[in-house]
Amino acid sequence: MPVRVRPPALINMYLKKKFYPFIILIFLIILSGCFPKNDRYLSLFISKVDKEYQFLKGLEKKDVVTKSDIAYLFGIYFPEEIFVYKNEIPFDIKMFPKSEILYAQVKRGIFKPLPDSTFKPDTPVLRYQLAVFFYNFILSKGFLSNFKMNVVDIKDVDEKFFAYKPISNVVFLGIMDVDDGYFNPYNTISGYELIKFFYRLNNLFLK
């Protein structure tokens, strides 16, 4: 019985047809990894900073956020018309882009004025400090005036902790997280975490 031998070209064509669906599938998997998935936190952030605040792009990659990062986001996510005189702006932020936004957050009560009349923009902010900033902002909007909060059990922040009330409120409201029951009040905050928290704070006032 004669043996049928396929020419190499036909063999290659046959193999390509047989494995074509698998090749396409692998290609799509590789391609999908080249593009970031839709992220609601980043989407809102990018929409906020896209035109006027290009200098904030890349904030999500920062390992540790500073006071100026937080001040900018308060001014961008929750703009408020506050007149700031040039001679009011502390010398250590005068060279920052849109420095009036930074000092406006002092005038609106989110940050306390410092006794040496500086702003200290590059100071890393800890989690308990951010909770205090958020809490003060929420209070200024009257959000908690008729609000009854349930007791929040946080393993490393008890009622004797000096920032217990702000922390327990922002955790209860779902703005900031606990990790396995721990708030880690003295930890720093990454840029992505900050963007996520501001997204949640923004949503709080949309409800």
Coordinates of N, CA and C in Angstrom, one line a residue:
M1 N 0.9 -1.2 0.0 CA 0.0 0.0 0.0 C 0.9 1.2 0.0
P2 N 0.7 2.1 -1.0 CA 1.6 3.3 -1.1 C 1.3 4.3 0.1
V3 N 2.4 4.9 0.6 CA 2.4 5.8 1.7 C 2.3 7.2 1.1
R4 N 1.3 8.0 1.6 CA 1.1 9.3 1.1 C 2.0 10.3 1.9
V5 N 2.8 11.0 1.2 CA 3.7 12.0 1.8 C 3.2 13.4 1.5
R6 N 3.0 14.2 2.5 CA 2.5 15.6 2.3 C 3.7 16.5 2.1
P7 N 3.7 17.4 1.1 CA 4.8 18.3 1.0 C 4.9 19.2 2.2
P8 N 6.1 19.7 2.5 CA 6.3 20.6 3.7 C 5.4 21.8 3.8
A9 N 5.1 22.4 2.7 CA 4.2 23.6 2.6 C 2.8 23.2 3.1
L10 N 2.3 22.0 2.6 CA 1.0 21.6 3.0 C 0.9 21.3 4.5
I11 N 2.0 20.7 5.0 CA 2.1 20.3 6.5 C 2.0 21.6 7.3
N12 N 2.8 22.6 6.9 CA 2.8 23.9 7.6 C 1.4 24.5 7.6
M13 N 0.8 24.5 6.4 CA -0.5 25.1 6.3 C -1.5 24.3 7.2
Y14 N -1.4 23.0 7.3 CA -2.3 22.2 8.1 C -2.1 22.5 9.6
L15 N -0.9 22.6 10.0 CA -0.6 22.9 11.4 C -1.1 24.3 11.8
K16 N -0.9 25.3 10.9 CA -1.4 26.6 11.1 C -2.9 26.6 11.3
K17 N -3.6 25.9 10.5 CA -5.1 25.9 10.6 C -5.5 25.2 11.9
K18 N -4.8 24.1 12.2 CA -5.2 23.4 13.4 C -5.0 24.2 14.7
F19 N -3.9 24.9 14.7 CA -3.5 25.6 16.0 C -3.9 27.1 15.9
Y20 N -4.5 27.5 14.8 CA -4.8 29.0 14.7 C -5.6 29.5 15.8
P21 N -6.7 28.8 16.3 CA -7.5 29.4 17.4 C -6.6 29.6 18.7
F22 N -5.7 28.6 18.9 CA -4.9 28.7 20.1 C -3.9 29.9 20.0
I23 N -3.4 30.1 18.8 CA -2.4 31.2 18.5 C -3.1 32.5 18.8
I24 N -4.4 32.7 18.3 CA -5.1 33.9 18.5 C -5.4 34.1 19.9
L25 N -5.8 33.1 20.7 CA -6.1 33.2 22.1 C -4.8 33.7 22.9
I26 N -3.7 33.1 22.6 CA -2.4 33.5 23.3 C -2.1 34.9 22.9
F27 N -2.3 35.3 21.7 CA -2.0 36.7 21.3 C -2.9 37.7 22.0
L28 N -4.2 37.3 22.2 CA -5.1 38.2 22.9 C -4.8 38.4 24.3
I29 N -4.3 37.2 24.9 CA -4.0 37.3 26.4 C -2.8 38.2 26.6
I30 N -1.8 38.0 25.7 CA -0.6 38.9 25.8 C -0.9 40.4 25.5
L31 N -1.8 40.6 24.5 CA -2.2 42.0 24.2 C -2.9 42.6 25.3
S32 N -3.8 41.9 26.0 CA -4.6 42.4 27.1 C -3.8 42.9 28.2
G33 N -2.6 42.2 28.4 CA -1.7 42.6 29.5 C -1.0 43.9 29.2
C34 N -1.0 44.3 28.0 CA -0.3 45.5 27.6 C -1.0 46.8 28.0
F35 N -2.3 46.7 28.3 CA -3.1 47.9 28.5 C -3.7 47.8 29.9
P36 N -3.8 48.9 30.6 CA -4.3 48.9 32.0 C -5.8 48.6 31.9
K37 N -6.4 47.9 32.9 CA -7.8 47.6 32.9 C -8.5 48.9 33.4
N38 N -9.8 49.0 33.1 CA -10.5 50.2 33.5 C -10.6 50.3 35.0
D39 N -10.1 51.4 35.5 CA -10.0 51.6 36.9 C -10.8 52.9 37.3
R40 N -11.9 52.7 38.0 CA -12.8 53.8 38.3 C -12.1 54.9 39.1
Y41 N -11.2 54.5 40.0 CA -10.5 55.5 40.8 C -9.6 56.4 39.9
L42 N -8.8 55.7 39.0 CA -7.9 56.4 38.2 C -8.6 57.2 37.1
S43 N -9.7 56.6 36.6 CA -10.5 57.3 35.6 C -11.0 58.7 36.0
L44 N -11.5 58.7 37.2 CA -12.0 60.0 37.8 C -10.9 60.9 38.0
F45 N -9.8 60.4 38.6 CA -8.6 61.3 38.8 C -8.1 61.9 37.5
I46 N -7.9 61.1 36.5 CA -7.4 61.5 35.2 C -8.3 62.6 34.6
S47 N -9.6 62.4 34.7 CA -10.6 63.3 34.2 C -10.5 64.7 34.9
K48 N -10.1 64.6 36.2 CA -10.0 65.9 37.0 C -8.7 66.6 36.7
V49 N -7.6 65.9 36.4 CA -6.3 66.6 36.3 C -5.9 66.7 34.8
D50 N -6.7 66.2 33.9 CA -6.2 66.1 32.5 C -5.8 67.4 31.8
K51 N -6.5 68.5 32.1 CA -6.3 69.7 31.4 C -5.4 70.7 32.2
E52 N -5.9 71.1 33.4 CA -5.2 72.2 34.1 C -4.2 71.7 35.1
Y53 N -4.2 70.4 35.4 CA -3.3 69.9 36.4 C -2.4 68.8 35.9
Q54 N -1.8 69.0 34.8 CA -0.9 68.0 34.2 C 0.2 67.6 35.1
F55 N 0.7 68.5 36.0 CA 1.8 68.3 36.9 C 1.5 67.2 37.9
L56 N 0.2 66.9 38.1 CA -0.2 65.8 39.0 C -0.2 64.4 38.4
K57 N -0.1 64.4 37.1 CA -0.2 63.1 36.4 C 1.0 62.2 36.9
G58 N 0.7 60.9 37.2 CA 1.7 60.0 37.8 C 1.7 59.9 39.3
L59 N 0.7 60.7 39.9 CA 0.6 60.6 41.4 C 0.3 59.2 41.8
E60 N -0.4 58.4 41.0 CA -0.7 57.1 41.4 C 0.5 56.2 41.6
K61 N 1.6 56.6 41.1 CA 2.9 55.8 41.2 C 3.7 56.2 42.4
K62 N 3.3 57.2 43.1 CA 4.1 57.6 44.3 C 4.0 56.6 45.4
D63 N 5.1 56.3 46.1 CA 5.0 55.4 47.2 C 4.5 56.1 48.5
V64 N 4.9 57.4 48.6 CA 4.5 58.2 49.8 C 4.0 59.6 49.4
V65 N 2.7 59.9 49.8 CA 2.2 61.2 49.4 C 2.5 62.2 50.5
T66 N 2.5 63.5 50.0 CA 2.9 64.6 50.9 C 1.7 65.5 51.1
K67 N 1.9 66.5 52.0 CA 0.9 67.5 52.3 C 0.4 68.2 51.0
S68 N 1.3 68.5 50.1 CA 0.9 69.3 48.9 C 0.0 68.4 48.0
D69 N 0.3 67.1 47.9 CA -0.5 66.2 47.1 C -2.0 66.2 47.6
I70 N -2.1 66.2 48.9 CA -3.5 66.2 49.5 C -4.2 67.5 49.3
A71 N -3.4 68.6 49.5 CA -4.0 69.9 49.3 C -4.5 70.1 47.9
Y72 N -3.7 69.7 46.9 CA -4.1 69.8 45.5 C -5.4 69.0 45.3
L73 N -5.5 67.8 45.8 CA -6.7 67.0 45.5 C -7.9 67.6 46.2
F74 N -7.8 68.1 47.4 CA -8.9 68.8 48.0 C -9.4 70.0 47.1
G75 N -8.5 70.7 46.6 CA -8.8 71.9 45.7 C -9.4 71.4 44.4
I76 N -9.0 70.3 43.9 CA -9.5 69.8 42.6 C -10.8 69.1 42.7
Y77 N -10.9 68.2 43.7 CA -12.1 67.4 43.8 C -13.3 68.2 44.4
F78 N -12.9 69.1 45.3 CA -13.9 69.9 46.0 C -13.6 71.4 45.9
P79 N -13.6 72.0 44.7 CA -13.3 73.4 44.5 C -14.2 74.3 45.2
E80 N -13.6 75.3 45.7 CA -14.3 76.4 46.5 C -13.7 77.7 46.2
E81 N -14.5 78.7 45.9 CA -13.9 80.0 45.5 C -13.4 80.7 46.8
I82 N -12.1 80.7 46.9 CA -11.5 81.4 48.1 C -10.4 82.3 47.6
F83 N -10.5 83.6 47.9 CA -9.5 84.6 47.4 C -8.3 84.5 48.3
V84 N -7.1 84.3 47.6 CA -5.8 84.3 48.3 C -5.0 85.4 47.7
Y85 N -4.5 86.2 48.6 CA -3.5 87.3 48.2 C -2.2 86.7 48.0
K86 N -1.4 87.3 47.1 CA -0.1 86.7 46.8 C 0.8 86.8 48.0
N87 N 0.7 87.9 48.8 CA 1.5 88.0 50.0 C 1.1 87.1 51.1
E88 N 0.0 86.4 51.0 CA -0.4 85.5 52.0 C 0.3 84.1 51.8
I89 N 0.7 83.8 50.6 CA 1.2 82.5 50.3 C 2.6 82.3 50.9
P90 N 2.7 81.2 51.7 CA 4.0 81.0 52.4 C 5.1 80.8 51.3
F91 N 6.3 81.3 51.7 CA 7.5 81.3 50.8 C 7.8 79.9 50.3
D92 N 7.6 78.8 51.1 CA 8.0 77.5 50.7 C 7.1 76.8 49.7
I93 N 6.0 77.5 49.3 CA 5.1 77.0 48.2 C 5.0 78.0 47.1
K94 N 5.6 79.2 47.1 CA 5.4 80.2 46.1 C 5.8 79.7 44.7
M95 N 6.8 78.8 44.7 CA 7.3 78.3 43.4 C 6.5 77.1 42.9
F96 N 5.5 76.6 43.7 CA 4.7 75.5 43.3 C 3.7 75.9 42.2
P97 N 3.3 75.1 41.3 CA 2.3 75.4 40.3 C 0.9 75.6 41.0
K98 N 0.2 76.7 40.7 CA -1.1 77.0 41.3 C -1.0 76.9 42.8
S99 N 0.0 77.6 43.3 CA 0.2 77.6 44.8 C -0.9 78.2 45.6
E100 N -1.8 79.0 44.9 CA -2.9 79.6 45.7 C -3.9 78.5 46.1
I101 N -3.9 77.4 45.3 CA -4.8 76.2 45.7 C -4.3 75.6 47.0
L102 N -3.0 75.5 47.1 CA -2.5 74.9 48.3 C -2.8 75.7 49.5
Y103 N -2.6 77.0 49.5 CA -2.9 77.8 50.7 C -4.4 78.0 50.9
A104 N -5.2 77.9 49.9 CA -6.6 78.0 50.0 C -7.1 76.9 51.0
Q105 N -6.5 75.8 51.0 CA -6.9 74.7 51.9 C -6.7 75.0 53.4
V106 N -5.7 75.9 53.6 CA -5.5 76.4 55.0 C -6.6 77.4 55.3
K107 N -7.0 78.3 54.4 CA -8.0 79.3 54.6 C -9.4 78.7 54.8
R108 N -9.6 77.5 54.2 CA -10.9 76.9 54.3 C -11.0 75.9 55.5
G109 N -9.8 75.8 56.2 CA -9.8 75.1 57.5 C -9.5 73.6 57.4
I110 N -9.1 73.1 56.3 CA -8.7 71.7 56.2 C -7.3 71.5 56.9
F111 N -6.4 72.5 56.6 CA -5.1 72.4 57.3 C -5.0 73.6 58.3
K112 N -4.3 73.4 59.4 CA -4.1 74.4 60.4 C -2.9 75.3 59.9
P113 N -3.0 76.6 60.1 CA -1.8 77.4 59.8 C -0.7 77.1 60.8
L114 N 0.5 77.1 60.3 CA 1.7 76.8 61.1 C 2.2 78.0 61.7
P115 N 2.8 77.9 63.0 CA 3.3 79.1 63.7 C 4.4 79.8 63.0
D116 N 5.2 79.1 62.2 CA 6.3 79.8 61.5 C 5.9 80.3 60.1
S117 N 4.6 80.3 59.8 CA 4.1 80.8 58.5 C 4.6 80.1 57.3
T118 N 4.9 78.8 57.5 CA 5.3 78.0 56.3 C 4.1 77.0 56.0
F119 N 4.3 76.3 54.9 CA 3.3 75.3 54.6 C 3.8 73.8 54.7
K120 N 5.1 73.7 54.5 CA 5.8 72.4 54.6 C 5.1 71.4 53.6
P121 N 5.2 71.7 52.3 CA 4.5 70.9 51.3 C 5.0 69.5 51.1
D122 N 6.3 69.3 51.5 CA 6.9 68.0 51.2 C 6.8 67.0 52.4
T123 N 6.1 67.4 53.4 CA 5.9 66.6 54.6 C 5.1 65.3 54.3
P124 N 5.6 64.1 54.5 CA 4.8 62.9 54.3 C 3.6 62.9 55.3
V125 N 2.5 62.5 54.8 CA 1.2 62.5 55.6 C 0.9 61.0 56.1
L126 N 0.6 60.9 57.3 CA 0.3 59.5 57.9 C -1.2 59.3 57.8
R127 N -1.6 58.0 57.9 CA -3.0 57.7 57.8 C -3.9 58.3 58.8
Y128 N -3.5 58.4 60.0 CA -4.3 59.1 61.0 C -4.5 60.6 60.7
Q129 N -3.4 61.2 60.1 CA -3.5 62.6 59.8 C -4.5 62.8 58.6
L130 N -4.5 62.0 57.6 CA -5.4 62.1 56.5 C -6.8 61.9 57.0
A131 N -7.0 60.9 58.0 CA -8.4 60.7 58.5 C -8.9 62.0 59.2
V132 N -8.0 62.7 59.9 CA -8.4 64.0 60.5 C -8.7 65.0 59.5
F133 N -8.0 65.1 58.4 CA -8.3 66.1 57.3 C -9.7 65.8 56.7
F134 N -9.9 64.5 56.4 CA -11.2 64.1 55.9 C -12.3 64.4 56.8
Y135 N -12.1 64.1 58.1 CA -13.2 64.3 59.1 C -13.5 65.8 59.2
N136 N -12.5 66.6 59.3 CA -12.7 68.1 59.4 C -13.5 68.6 58.2
F137 N -13.1 68.1 57.0 CA -13.8 68.5 55.8 C -15.3 68.1 55.8
I138 N -15.5 66.8 56.2 CA -16.9 66.3 56.2 C -17.7 67.1 57.2
L139 N -17.1 67.4 58.4 CA -17.8 68.2 59.4 C -18.2 69.6 58.9
S140 N -17.2 70.2 58.1 CA -17.4 71.6 57.6 C -18.6 71.6 56.6
K141 N -18.9 70.5 56.0 CA -20.0 70.4 55.1 C -21.3 70.0 55.8
G142 N -21.3 69.8 57.1 CA -22.5 69.5 57.8 C -23.0 68.1 57.6
F143 N -22.2 67.2 57.1 CA -22.6 65.9 56.7 C -22.9 65.1 57.9
L144 N -22.2 65.3 59.0 CA -22.4 64.4 60.2 C -23.3 65.0 61.3
S145 N -23.9 66.1 61.0 CA -24.7 66.8 62.0 C -25.9 66.0 62.5
N146 N -26.5 65.3 61.7 CA -27.7 64.5 62.1 C -27.4 63.0 61.8
F147 N -26.2 62.6 61.9 CA -25.7 61.3 61.5 C -25.4 60.5 62.8
K148 N -26.0 59.3 62.9 CA -25.7 58.4 64.0 C -24.8 57.3 63.5
M149 N -23.6 57.3 64.1 CA -22.6 56.3 63.7 C -22.6 55.1 64.6
N150 N -22.5 53.9 64.0 CA -22.4 52.7 64.8 C -21.0 52.6 65.3
V151 N -20.8 51.8 66.4 CA -19.5 51.6 66.9 C -18.6 50.8 65.9
V152 N -17.4 51.2 65.7 CA -16.5 50.6 64.7 C -15.4 49.9 65.5
D153 N -15.2 48.7 65.3 CA -14.1 47.9 66.1 C -12.8 47.9 65.2
I154 N -11.9 48.7 65.7 CA -10.6 48.7 65.1 C -9.5 48.3 66.1
K155 N -8.8 47.3 65.7 CA -7.9 46.6 66.7 C -6.8 47.5 67.2
D156 N -6.2 48.4 66.4 CA -5.1 49.2 66.8 C -5.5 50.6 67.1
V157 N -6.8 50.9 67.1 CA -7.2 52.3 67.5 C -8.4 52.1 68.4
D158 N -8.2 52.3 69.7 CA -9.3 52.3 70.7 C -9.9 53.7 71.0
E159 N -10.9 53.7 71.8 CA -11.5 55.0 72.1 C -10.6 56.0 72.8
K160 N -9.5 55.5 73.4 CA -8.6 56.4 74.1 C -7.6 57.1 73.1
F161 N -7.5 56.5 71.9 CA -6.6 57.1 70.9 C -7.0 58.5 70.5
F162 N -6.1 59.4 70.4 CA -6.5 60.9 70.3 C -7.2 61.1 69.0
A163 N -7.0 60.3 67.9 CA -7.7 60.5 66.7 C -8.8 59.4 66.4
Y164 N -9.3 58.9 67.5 CA -10.3 57.8 67.4 C -11.5 58.2 66.6
K165 N -12.0 59.4 67.0 CA -13.3 59.8 66.3 C -13.1 60.0 64.8
P166 N -12.1 60.8 64.4 CA -12.0 60.9 62.9 C -11.8 59.6 62.2
I167 N -10.9 58.7 62.8 CA -10.6 57.4 62.2 C -11.9 56.6 62.1
S168 N -12.6 56.5 63.2 CA -13.7 55.6 63.2 C -14.8 56.1 62.3
N169 N -14.9 57.4 62.1 CA -15.9 57.9 61.2 C -15.6 57.6 59.7
V170 N -14.3 57.9 59.4 CA -14.0 57.7 57.9 C -14.0 56.2 57.6
V171 N -13.7 55.3 58.6 CA -13.8 53.9 58.3 C -15.2 53.5 58.2
F172 N -16.1 54.0 59.1 CA -17.5 53.6 59.1 C -18.2 54.1 57.8
L173 N -17.7 55.3 57.3 CA -18.3 55.8 56.1 C -17.7 55.1 54.8
G174 N -16.7 54.3 55.0 CA -16.2 53.5 53.9 C -15.2 54.3 53.0
I175 N -14.6 55.4 53.6 CA -13.7 56.2 52.9 C -12.3 55.6 53.0
M176 N -11.9 55.2 54.2 CA -10.6 54.6 54.4 C -10.8 53.2 54.9
D177 N -9.8 52.3 54.6 CA -9.9 50.9 54.9 C -9.2 50.5 56.2
V178 N -9.6 49.3 56.7 CA -8.8 48.6 57.7 C -8.3 47.3 57.0
D179 N -7.1 46.9 57.4 CA -6.5 45.7 56.9 C -6.6 44.6 58.0
D180 N -7.5 43.6 57.8 CA -7.7 42.6 58.8 C -7.9 43.1 60.2
G181 N -8.7 44.3 60.2 CA -9.1 44.9 61.5 C -8.2 45.9 61.9
Y182 N -7.0 46.1 61.3 CA -6.0 47.1 61.7 C -6.1 48.4 60.8
F183 N -6.0 49.5 61.4 CA -6.0 50.8 60.6 C -4.6 51.2 60.3
N184 N -3.6 50.8 61.1 CA -2.2 51.3 60.9 C -2.1 52.8 60.8
P185 N -2.5 53.5 61.9 CA -2.5 54.9 61.9 C -1.2 55.6 61.6
Y186 N -0.1 55.0 61.9 CA 1.2 55.7 61.6 C 1.9 55.3 60.3
N187 N 1.1 54.6 59.5 CA 1.7 54.2 58.2 C 1.5 55.4 57.2
T188 N 2.4 55.5 56.2 CA 2.3 56.5 55.2 C 1.2 56.0 54.1
I189 N 1.0 56.8 53.1 CA -0.1 56.5 52.2 C 0.5 56.6 50.8
S190 N 0.2 55.7 49.9 CA 0.7 55.7 48.5 C -0.2 56.6 47.7
G191 N 0.3 57.0 46.5 CA -0.5 57.8 45.6 C -1.8 57.2 45.2
Y192 N -1.7 55.9 44.9 CA -2.9 55.2 44.4 C -4.0 55.1 45.6
E193 N -3.5 54.9 46.8 CA -4.4 54.9 47.9 C -5.1 56.2 48.1
L194 N -4.4 57.3 48.0 CA -4.9 58.6 48.1 C -6.0 58.9 47.1
I195 N -5.7 58.5 45.8 CA -6.7 58.7 44.7 C -8.0 57.8 45.0
K196 N -7.8 56.6 45.5 CA -8.9 55.8 45.9 C -9.8 56.4 47.0
F197 N -9.1 57.0 48.0 CA -9.8 57.6 49.2 C -10.6 58.8 48.7
F198 N -10.0 59.6 47.8 CA -10.7 60.8 47.3 C -11.9 60.4 46.5
Y199 N -11.8 59.4 45.7 CA -12.9 58.9 44.9 C -14.1 58.5 45.9
R200 N -13.8 57.9 47.0 CA -14.8 57.5 47.9 C -15.4 58.7 48.6
L201 N -14.6 59.6 49.0 CA -15.0 60.9 49.6 C -15.9 61.6 48.6
N202 N -15.5 61.7 47.4 CA -16.3 62.4 46.4 C -17.7 61.7 46.2
N203 N -17.7 60.4 46.2 CA -19.0 59.6 46.1 C -19.9 59.8 47.3
L204 N -19.3 60.1 48.5 CA -20.1 60.3 49.7 C -21.0 61.5 49.5
F205 N -20.6 62.5 48.8 CA -21.4 63.7 48.6 C -22.3 63.7 47.3
L206 N -22.1 62.6 46.6 CA -23.0 62.4 45.4 C -24.3 61.6 45.8
K207 N -24.2 60.9 47.0 CA -25.4 60.1 47.4 C -26.6 60.9 47.8

